[in-house]
Amino acid sequence: MQNNQLLQIGNLNSLMMGDYHGSCTVKDLLRYGDTGIGTYDGLDGEAIIINGKAYNGRATGVVSEMNDSDSLPFSTVAKFEERVEENPLEFVSIEDFKTKMEQYIQSHNFFYMIKMEGKFKVRVRSCFVQSEPYEPLYKVACDQREFEYHDEEGFVVGVYCPNYVNGINMPGWHIHFISKDLTKGGHILKLSSDDCRMKINCLDEWNLMLPHTAGFEEWNLATDLKDKTNAVEGSTN
C-alpha cells in the first residue's frame, strides 16, 4: 500500500443499521495504515490510530491501547506521509476549522487524512459496547457519553471523504481526539485551538474491504440514512 491510499473497513450504512461485528483485526489493519479512525467490535468506543498504534476512547472515559487480536467493523486508515509541510492553524469551532481547511483541499473529489498536534478545547463522545441482538446506531447513540477538556495537549486525527461516497462513508470531515498522555479521547463534537500544527495528505486511491457478515450480505444498504447519520455525528460536526 502506497502513501496516497486510503483503506476502509466496512460500510457506513451497515454500521448505522447495527452491524457491529468486527471484520478486521488490529494486527491486519496496522499492516495497511498507521493513522486513522473507526470503532471496535460491538461498537466498543472510538478508534484512534496514530503512530502505528491503535487506541480506544471508551464511554467510560478511559483510553487504552488495543491488542492485535481486537477487531473493527468500521475504520479508515492510511500510511501517513510525514514529509509534508506543517502549517500553523487557529480556529474557534469545527465550522471554522472546515473553512480554514478549504485552502488545503485541492479537490473535493479526493480523500484526505489530517493530523494535528497542539493544545485544544475539545468535547468528545463515545458509545458503550453493545450486546446482541444489536440495535441501529441512531438508537444506541442516545446513550453515548460526552467529555469536555480545556487547554488539553494532544492530537487530532481525521479523514475527509467526498460527497459521492454517501452511505458508504460519511462525506466531509470526521475527526477524533487523543490526549498527549493517552488518557483522554473520542469522537469530536466540538473543537477549537489557537495553538496547533497541521499536516494533511491527499489520498487518490480508495480501497474498500467488505465484511462477510449476515447484516452486510442481507440488508438493503441503499437506504437513505443521511439524516440519521448527521444526528449521530452531532450538530456541530
XYZ file of N, CA and C in Angstrom:
711
model
N 0.850 -1.210 0.000
C 0.000 0.000 0.000
C 0.870 1.240 0.000
N 0.668 2.106 -0.983
C 1.459 3.315 -1.098
C 0.891 4.402 -0.192
N 1.654 5.490 -0.041
C 1.283 6.526 0.913
C 0.085 7.365 0.503
N -0.419 7.201 -0.734
C -1.559 8.009 -1.157
C -2.841 7.182 -1.202
N -2.888 6.088 -0.432
C -4.043 5.203 -0.453
C -4.772 5.198 0.890
N -6.092 5.176 0.812
C -6.938 5.050 1.983
C -7.545 3.655 1.996
N -7.447 2.977 3.124
C -8.125 1.696 3.293
C -9.346 1.911 4.181
N -10.493 1.440 3.715
C -11.711 1.487 4.515
C -12.158 0.075 4.838
N -12.458 -0.151 6.118
C -13.022 -1.404 6.577
C -14.510 -1.199 6.793
N -15.349 -1.995 6.156
C -16.773 -1.941 6.391
C -17.505 -0.895 5.581
N -18.774 -0.722 5.909
C -19.704 0.136 5.170
C -20.493 0.954 6.177
N -20.607 2.266 5.970
C -21.248 3.125 6.950
C -22.718 2.784 7.161
N -23.486 2.578 6.089
C -24.895 2.245 6.254
C -25.080 0.945 7.017
N -24.216 -0.019 6.771
C -24.270 -1.282 7.503
C -24.043 -1.047 8.993
N -23.067 -0.194 9.315
C -22.806 0.148 10.714
C -24.002 0.875 11.315
N -24.574 1.827 10.580
C -25.709 2.585 11.067
C -26.907 1.679 11.369
N -27.042 0.601 10.608
C -28.177 -0.298 10.771
C -27.944 -1.339 11.869
N -26.700 -1.388 12.398
C -26.446 -2.259 13.535
C -25.505 -3.408 13.303
N -24.704 -3.367 12.244
C -23.713 -4.420 12.014
C -22.407 -4.016 12.694
N -22.243 -4.443 13.944
C -21.080 -4.060 14.739
C -20.066 -5.191 14.874
N -20.176 -6.211 14.020
C -19.277 -7.357 14.103
C -17.918 -7.007 13.498
N -16.866 -7.156 14.286
C -15.520 -6.881 13.792
C -15.150 -7.787 12.640
N -14.623 -7.197 11.569
C -14.267 -7.990 10.385
C -12.794 -7.894 10.040
N -12.048 -7.062 10.782
C -10.609 -6.899 10.529
C -9.909 -6.727 11.863
N -8.845 -7.482 12.089
C -8.121 -7.363 13.352
C -7.233 -6.129 13.353
N -6.889 -5.686 14.545
C -5.956 -4.566 14.687
C -4.640 -4.893 13.994
N -4.158 -6.110 14.143
C -2.897 -6.506 13.528
C -2.946 -6.331 12.013
N -4.035 -6.802 11.397
C -4.165 -6.669 9.943
C -4.356 -5.213 9.526
N -5.148 -4.465 10.301
C -5.382 -3.064 9.972
C -4.082 -2.274 9.933
N -3.220 -2.508 10.913
C -1.976 -1.746 11.001
C -0.973 -2.119 9.918
N -1.230 -3.199 9.211
C -0.414 -3.529 8.040
C -0.680 -2.544 6.910
N -1.888 -1.986 6.882
C -2.314 -1.112 5.802
C -2.200 0.373 6.133
N -2.185 0.709 7.427
C -2.140 2.119 7.774
C -1.685 2.348 9.197
N -1.060 3.500 9.426
C -0.574 3.850 10.763
C -1.341 5.026 11.369
N -2.331 5.541 10.616
C -3.082 6.715 11.050
C -4.528 6.566 10.605
N -5.481 6.848 11.520
C -6.872 6.759 11.115
C -7.838 6.736 12.280
N -9.085 6.391 11.958
C -10.168 6.399 12.936
C -11.079 5.208 12.691
N -12.070 5.006 13.586
C -13.030 3.925 13.424
C -13.705 3.595 14.738
N -14.207 2.360 14.843
C -14.763 1.836 16.085
C -14.455 0.352 16.168
N -14.664 -0.216 17.358
C -14.278 -1.605 17.592
C -15.485 -2.531 17.681
N -15.217 -3.825 17.695
C -16.236 -4.863 17.722
C -17.288 -4.571 18.792
N -18.554 -4.674 18.411
C -19.630 -4.386 19.343
C -19.873 -2.910 19.554
N -19.320 -2.070 18.701
C -19.397 -0.602 18.825
C -18.697 -0.145 20.104
N -17.624 -0.823 20.446
C -16.904 -0.573 21.698
C -15.965 0.611 21.541
N -16.495 1.826 21.760
C -15.652 3.006 21.803
C -15.267 3.565 20.454
N -14.333 4.519 20.501
C -13.871 5.248 19.318
C -12.406 4.928 19.054
N -12.127 4.476 17.844
C -10.762 4.120 17.478
C -9.974 5.353 17.067
N -8.789 5.477 17.647
C -7.828 6.495 17.240
C -6.540 5.761 16.903
N -6.195 5.721 15.616
C -4.969 5.056 15.169
C -3.953 6.144 14.880
N -2.849 6.125 15.618
C -1.835 7.160 15.470
C -0.467 6.575 15.755
N 0.509 6.957 14.929
C 1.883 6.488 15.075
C 1.970 4.969 15.094
N 1.109 4.328 14.304
C 1.167 2.889 14.163
C 0.608 2.100 15.322
N -0.150 2.757 16.204
C -0.765 2.064 17.338
C -2.257 2.383 17.369
N -3.042 1.423 17.849
C -4.490 1.563 17.871
C -4.974 1.765 19.304
N -5.667 2.878 19.538
C -6.190 3.205 20.857
C -7.717 3.242 20.814
N -8.317 3.102 21.996
C -9.766 3.116 22.113
C -10.184 4.132 23.162
N -10.963 5.134 22.744
C -11.558 6.079 23.676
C -12.958 5.614 24.029
N -13.121 5.035 25.199
C -14.392 4.408 25.582
C -15.330 5.387 26.279
N -16.608 4.977 26.374
C -17.628 5.795 27.013
C -17.419 5.911 28.518
N -16.568 5.075 29.074
C -16.228 5.177 30.497
C -15.267 6.323 30.761
N -14.724 6.916 29.692
C -13.731 7.975 29.832
C -12.316 7.459 29.847
N -12.149 6.145 29.725
C -10.833 5.517 29.760
C -10.318 5.302 28.340
N -9.026 5.543 28.132
C -8.364 5.253 26.862
C -7.379 4.117 27.080
N -7.371 3.154 26.166
C -6.434 2.041 26.279
C -5.925 1.658 24.901
N -4.720 1.090 24.872
C -4.178 0.573 23.615
C -4.769 -0.800 23.361
N -5.149 -1.063 22.117
C -5.813 -2.312 21.763
C -4.809 -3.397 21.407
N -5.240 -4.648 21.550
C -4.408 -5.800 21.237
C -4.502 -6.158 19.758
N -3.505 -6.906 19.271
C -3.501 -7.330 17.873
C -4.755 -8.090 17.485
N -5.317 -8.859 18.426
C -6.471 -9.710 18.120
C -7.805 -8.976 18.200
N -7.830 -7.753 18.737
C -9.064 -6.974 18.752
C -9.471 -6.649 17.311
N -10.759 -6.458 17.086
C -11.223 -6.273 15.708
C -12.118 -5.056 15.563
N -12.284 -4.639 14.321
C -13.059 -3.439 13.987
C -14.082 -3.754 12.906
N -15.314 -3.240 13.054
C -16.300 -3.363 11.986
C -16.218 -2.225 10.977
N -15.609 -1.107 11.408
C -15.549 0.067 10.538
C -14.314 0.889 10.882
N -13.564 1.262 9.857
C -12.351 2.061 10.082
C -11.858 2.619 8.756
N -11.141 3.746 8.838
C -10.427 4.277 7.687
C -9.009 4.595 8.132
N -8.019 4.075 7.410
C -6.621 4.283 7.771
C -5.789 4.544 6.528
N -4.629 5.144 6.736
C -3.663 5.378 5.666
C -2.264 5.354 6.263
N -1.289 5.111 5.410
C 0.112 5.262 5.813
C 0.451 6.737 5.625
N 0.487 7.448 6.728
C 0.603 8.897 6.660
C 2.002 9.323 6.237
N 2.054 10.195 5.240
C 3.316 10.754 4.767
C 3.657 11.962 5.629
N 4.644 11.774 6.502
C 5.035 12.836 7.429
C 5.867 13.922 6.761
N 6.454 13.608 5.596
C 7.354 14.562 4.937
C 6.576 15.550 4.077
N 5.554 16.134 4.682
C 4.780 17.189 4.033
C 4.897 18.449 4.884
N 4.512 19.562 4.295
C 4.611 20.834 5.006
C 3.711 20.844 6.239
N 4.241 21.356 7.323
C 3.462 21.528 8.541
C 2.997 22.979 8.613
N 1.713 23.183 8.886
C 1.147 24.522 8.887
C 0.520 24.853 10.236
N 0.759 26.077 10.759
C 0.060 26.502 11.969
C -1.416 26.725 11.639
N -2.278 26.445 12.616
C -3.710 26.567 12.370
C -4.406 27.049 13.640
N -5.297 28.012 13.471
C -6.129 28.502 14.570
C -7.588 28.471 14.119
N -8.490 28.081 15.003
C -9.909 28.055 14.670
C -10.714 28.066 15.963
N -11.922 28.619 15.886
C -12.740 28.803 17.084
C -13.878 27.786 17.175
N -14.068 26.990 16.143
C -15.132 25.990 16.132
C -14.843 24.978 15.034
N -15.615 23.927 14.993
C -15.452 22.944 13.915
C -15.806 23.567 12.570
N -16.831 24.399 12.538
C -17.178 25.049 11.273
C -16.051 25.960 10.798
N -15.415 26.649 11.729
C -14.272 27.489 11.392
C -13.106 26.632 10.908
N -12.907 25.486 11.552
C -11.884 24.536 11.118
C -12.119 24.119 9.664
N -13.356 23.774 9.348
C -13.681 23.348 7.984
C -13.399 24.472 6.981
N -13.743 25.686 7.366
C -13.496 26.831 6.479
C -12.002 27.033 6.261
N -11.216 26.957 7.339
C -9.766 27.148 7.234
C -9.124 26.049 6.387
N -9.691 24.852 6.419
C -9.109 23.730 5.677
C -9.336 23.819 4.176
N -10.255 24.677 3.746
C -10.559 24.766 2.321
C -9.331 25.128 1.483
N -8.422 25.920 2.044
C -7.234 26.304 1.280
C -6.279 25.140 1.052
N -6.459 24.047 1.813
C -5.579 22.884 1.684
C -6.223 21.745 0.888
N -7.481 21.935 0.486
C -8.204 20.915 -0.276
C -8.080 21.234 -1.763
N -7.287 20.470 -2.489
C -7.089 20.766 -3.904
C -8.301 20.376 -4.740
N -9.049 19.374 -4.305
C -10.283 18.965 -4.969
C -11.144 18.235 -3.951
N -12.449 18.517 -3.968
C -13.359 17.847 -3.041
C -13.705 16.437 -3.495
N -13.123 15.992 -4.570
C -13.376 14.647 -5.061
C -12.291 13.646 -4.661
N -11.315 14.093 -3.884
C -10.311 13.195 -3.316
C -10.594 12.975 -1.827
N -9.910 11.991 -1.262
C -9.921 11.770 0.177
C -8.715 12.474 0.786
N -8.802 12.819 2.062
C -7.689 13.450 2.774
C -7.592 12.875 4.183
N -6.369 12.741 4.662
C -6.118 12.371 6.051
C -5.386 13.532 6.705
N -5.809 13.878 7.923
C -5.224 15.011 8.628
C -4.682 14.565 9.981
N -3.576 15.203 10.385
C -3.042 15.058 11.734
C -2.767 16.452 12.281
N -3.258 16.717 13.480
C -2.970 17.982 14.136
C -2.392 17.702 15.521
N -1.451 18.521 15.929
C -0.858 18.410 17.262
C -0.843 19.795 17.886
N -1.244 19.878 19.138
C -1.248 21.166 19.806
C -2.053 21.145 21.077
N -2.626 22.307 21.395
C -3.429 22.461 22.598
C -4.858 22.789 22.172
N -5.826 22.032 22.710
C -7.193 22.125 22.224
C -8.201 22.299 23.363
N -9.303 22.958 23.030
C -10.523 22.855 23.808
C -11.409 21.919 23.013
N -11.822 20.820 23.622
C -12.463 19.771 22.839
C -13.561 19.089 23.644
N -14.653 18.791 22.957
C -15.709 17.948 23.516
C -15.758 16.676 22.681
N -15.670 15.536 23.350
C -15.684 14.249 22.654
C -16.831 13.397 23.178
N -17.185 12.391 22.390
C -18.205 11.441 22.826
C -17.779 10.033 22.437
N -18.434 9.056 23.094
C -18.215 7.660 22.768
C -19.439 6.864 23.196
N -19.696 5.762 22.484
C -20.821 4.891 22.811
C -20.345 3.697 23.640
N -21.252 3.169 24.445
C -20.951 1.974 25.216
C -20.964 0.745 24.313
N -20.158 -0.259 24.676
C -20.158 -1.517 23.930
C -21.547 -2.130 23.983
N -21.987 -2.688 22.851
C -23.334 -3.226 22.715
C -23.355 -4.754 22.814
N -24.518 -5.264 23.165
C -24.734 -6.710 23.225
C -25.746 -7.105 22.159
N -25.600 -8.296 21.620
C -26.538 -8.779 20.597
C -27.863 -9.170 21.239
N -28.987 -9.020 20.536
C -29.089 -8.507 19.158
C -28.868 -6.992 19.117
N -28.052 -6.541 18.171
C -27.677 -5.140 18.083
C -28.834 -4.277 17.575
N -28.978 -3.101 18.177
C -29.921 -2.116 17.684
C -29.192 -1.143 16.759
N -29.922 -0.420 15.903
C -29.274 0.534 14.991
C -28.505 1.607 15.751
N -27.485 2.133 15.115
C -26.608 3.112 15.745
C -27.351 4.374 16.151
N -28.323 4.797 15.355
C -29.032 6.023 15.692
C -29.867 5.862 16.965
N -30.117 4.620 17.383
C -30.811 4.386 18.646
C -29.832 4.289 19.812
N -28.772 3.520 19.643
C -27.839 3.320 20.756
C -27.011 4.573 21.022
N -26.880 5.447 20.022
C -26.113 6.682 20.213
C -26.777 7.618 21.217
N -28.056 7.369 21.526
C -28.739 8.183 22.532
C -28.146 7.975 23.912
N -27.416 6.865 24.101
C -26.820 6.560 25.396
C -25.318 6.816 25.401
N -24.846 7.678 24.512
C -23.427 7.985 24.464
C -23.034 8.864 25.646
N -21.743 8.926 25.935
C -21.220 9.787 26.980
C -20.325 10.846 26.360
N -20.392 12.058 26.915
C -19.597 13.175 26.404
C -18.662 13.686 27.493
N -17.478 14.127 27.050
C -16.463 14.664 27.956
C -15.870 15.920 27.325
N -15.630 16.931 28.143
C -15.061 18.179 27.642
C -13.753 18.477 28.352
N -12.746 18.885 27.564
C -11.410 19.171 28.097
C -10.960 20.539 27.607
N -10.280 21.268 28.481
C -9.812 22.614 28.166
C -8.292 22.667 28.226
N -7.701 23.363 27.261
C -6.243 23.510 27.204
C -5.554 22.159 27.305
N -6.079 21.208 26.550
C -5.563 19.843 26.598
C -4.594 19.622 25.435
N -3.360 19.263 25.765
C -2.389 18.928 24.726
C -2.722 17.561 24.153
N -2.661 17.476 22.835
C -2.994 16.197 22.233
C -2.942 16.224 20.719
N -3.644 15.255 20.144
C -3.610 15.033 18.702
C -5.030 14.897 18.167
N -5.239 15.436 16.983
C -6.478 15.239 16.246
C -6.150 14.468 14.978
N -6.884 13.400 14.754
C -6.719 12.577 13.561
C -8.062 12.517 12.850
N -8.053 12.674 11.542
C -9.337 12.639 10.859
C -9.227 12.376 9.377
N -10.388 12.107 8.786
C -10.460 11.820 7.364
C -11.533 12.698 6.730
N -11.251 13.131 5.502
C -12.230 13.842 4.683
C -12.654 12.917 3.548
N -13.978 12.765 3.366
C -14.493 11.914 2.296
C -15.339 12.733 1.329
N -15.283 12.424 0.042
C -16.073 13.157 -0.956
C -17.564 12.865 -0.818
N -18.396 13.755 -1.366
C -19.848 13.593 -1.289
C -20.339 12.325 -1.965
N -19.649 11.853 -2.990
C -20.163 10.718 -3.756
C -20.070 9.387 -3.016
N -19.450 9.366 -1.828
C -19.389 8.114 -1.065
C -20.485 8.059 -0.007
N -21.440 8.964 -0.057
C -22.518 8.992 0.925
C -23.183 7.619 1.055
N -23.309 7.151 2.290
C -23.872 5.827 2.560
C -22.812 4.759 2.702
N -21.701 4.941 2.000
C -20.564 4.026 2.139
C -19.627 4.551 3.217
N -19.429 5.852 3.215
C -18.717 6.543 4.282
C -19.420 7.891 4.482
N -18.921 8.678 5.419
C -19.564 9.947 5.720
C -18.883 11.081 4.961
N -19.593 11.771 4.070
C -18.992 12.899 3.362
C -18.537 13.989 4.332
N -17.440 14.656 3.957
C -16.903 15.720 4.795
C -15.911 15.197 5.818
N -15.679 16.015 6.843
C -14.681 15.694 7.856
C -15.267 14.845 8.983
N -14.484 13.853 9.423
C -14.806 13.022 10.590
C -13.505 12.943 11.385
N -13.509 13.512 12.609
C -12.263 13.667 13.353
C -12.367 13.136 14.782
N -11.258 12.545 15.247
C -11.159 12.002 16.598
C -9.987 12.666 17.326
N -10.052 12.633 18.652
C -9.039 13.260 19.508
C -8.446 12.238 20.456
N -7.134 12.408 20.739
C -6.489 11.673 21.816
C -5.485 12.610 22.480
N -5.485 12.610 23.811
C -4.584 13.500 24.537
C -3.143 13.016 24.438
N -2.221 13.925 24.666
C -0.801 13.614 24.553
C -0.384 12.528 25.540
N -1.031 12.516 26.711
C -0.695 11.486 27.701
C -1.497 10.198 27.502
N -2.284 10.149 26.423
C -3.022 8.944 26.023
C -4.044 8.494 27.064
N -4.650 9.449 27.768
C -5.645 9.110 28.784
C -7.043 9.612 28.454
N -7.180 10.448 27.428
C -8.470 11.027 27.069
C -8.634 10.935 25.554
N -9.859 10.646 25.112
C -10.058 10.569 23.676
C -11.471 10.204 23.287
N -11.780 10.402 22.000
C -13.085 10.043 21.477
C -13.382 10.754 20.174
N -14.619 10.610 19.734
C -15.111 11.283 18.534
C -15.389 12.745 18.875
N -14.918 13.655 18.052
C -15.003 15.079 18.365
C -16.367 15.652 17.990
N -16.991 16.319 18.978
C -18.236 17.045 18.767
C -17.989 18.540 18.635
N -17.081 19.071 19.457
C -16.729 20.485 19.410
C -15.213 20.598 19.542
N -14.644 21.626 18.876
C -13.189 21.742 18.852
C -12.780 23.175 18.559
N -11.774 23.655 19.281
C -11.152 24.938 18.968
C -9.702 24.897 19.418
N -8.889 25.759 18.810
C -7.475 25.830 19.175
C -6.880 27.127 18.659
N -6.006 27.722 19.466
C -5.222 28.863 18.991
C -3.736 28.522 18.987
N -3.454 27.213 19.091
C -2.056 26.777 19.153
C -1.952 25.338 18.677
N -2.008 25.123 17.357
C -1.818 23.764 16.841
C -1.122 23.802 15.489
N -0.593 22.655 15.118
C 0.116 22.482 13.855
C -0.541 21.341 13.092
N -0.658 21.517 11.784
C -1.432 20.594 10.970
C -0.617 20.058 9.796
N -0.786 18.765 9.524
C -0.277 18.147 8.310
C -1.433 17.444 7.617
N -1.434 17.464 6.279
C -2.520 16.856 5.529
C -1.970 16.062 4.356
N -2.570 14.907 4.114
C -2.223 14.055 2.972
C -3.414 13.965 2.038
N -3.190 14.175 0.746
C -4.208 13.918 -0.268
C -4.115 12.442 -0.667
N -5.251 11.748 -0.652
C -5.288 10.307 -0.932
C -6.126 10.076 -2.183
N -5.487 9.573 -3.243
C -6.201 9.431 -4.512
C -6.479 7.977 -4.881
N -6.335 7.073 -3.905
C -6.741 5.686 -4.116
C -7.522 5.224 -2.895
N -8.664 4.593 -3.140
C -9.585 4.184 -2.072
C -9.794 2.678 -2.164
N -9.370 1.984 -1.131
C -9.530 0.536 -1.076
C -10.594 0.184 -0.040
N -11.590 -0.592 -0.447
C -12.734 -0.907 0.403
C -12.748 -2.405 0.700
N -12.650 -2.748 1.994
C -12.669 -4.143 2.429
C -14.047 -4.441 3.014
N -14.822 -5.275 2.331
C -16.203 -5.542 2.723
C -16.283 -6.751 3.656
N -17.193 -6.698 4.645
C -17.290 -7.778 5.628
C -18.173 -8.922 5.156
N -17.880 -10.126 5.620
C -18.750 -11.277 5.383
C -19.594 -11.482 6.637
N -20.588 -10.613 6.804
C -21.494 -10.700 7.942
C -22.920 -10.814 7.418
N -23.806 -11.355 8.252
C -25.194 -11.534 7.830
C -25.835 -10.194 7.505
N -25.540 -9.174 8.322
C -26.113 -7.862 8.079
C -25.713 -7.300 6.738
N -24.414 -7.341 6.450
C -23.941 -6.771 5.196
C -24.477 -7.551 4.002
N -24.542 -8.851 4.123
C -24.941 -9.682 2.990
C -26.445 -9.637 2.728
N -27.241 -9.332 3.748
C -28.689 -9.474 3.606
C -29.463 -8.155 3.610
N -28.935 -7.111 4.242
C -29.706 -5.871 4.380
C -29.695 -5.051 3.100
N -30.700 -4.180 2.952
C -30.745 -3.229 1.844
C -29.929 -2.005 2.242
N -28.718 -1.948 1.802
C -27.809 -0.877 2.210
C -27.963 0.382 1.369
N -28.921 0.384 0.457
C -29.186 1.581 -0.345
C -30.149 2.529 0.369
N -30.587 2.164 1.583
C -31.476 3.017 2.361
C -30.821 4.363 2.649
N -31.575 5.447 2.503
C -31.045 6.785 2.746
C -31.040 7.059 4.250
N -29.859 7.036 4.850
C -29.716 7.248 6.289
C -28.971 8.541 6.594
N -28.941 9.446 5.622
C -28.156 10.674 5.785
C -28.576 11.465 7.013
N -29.877 11.661 7.210
C -30.352 12.455 8.343
C -30.008 11.783 9.669
N -30.175 10.465 9.740
C -29.855 9.734 10.962
C -28.355 9.764 11.230
N -27.553 9.686 10.172
C -26.097 9.748 10.322
C -25.680 11.106 10.853
N -26.232 12.177 10.312
C -25.896 13.518 10.777
C -26.292 13.719 12.233
N -27.412 13.132 12.634
C -27.858 13.239 14.020
C -26.889 12.528 14.961
N -26.382 11.378 14.542
C -25.410 10.628 15.344
C -24.100 11.383 15.451
N -23.682 11.999 14.359
C -22.399 12.692 14.346
C -22.386 13.905 15.252
N -23.513 14.512 15.466
C -23.574 15.705 16.320
C -23.784 16.940 15.483
N -24.553 17.880 15.997
C -24.949 19.046 15.225
C -23.790 19.974 14.876
N -22.689 19.894 15.633
C -21.562 20.777 15.345
C -20.474 20.064 14.570
N -20.671 18.834 14.187
C -19.626 18.108 13.462
C -20.196 17.504 12.191
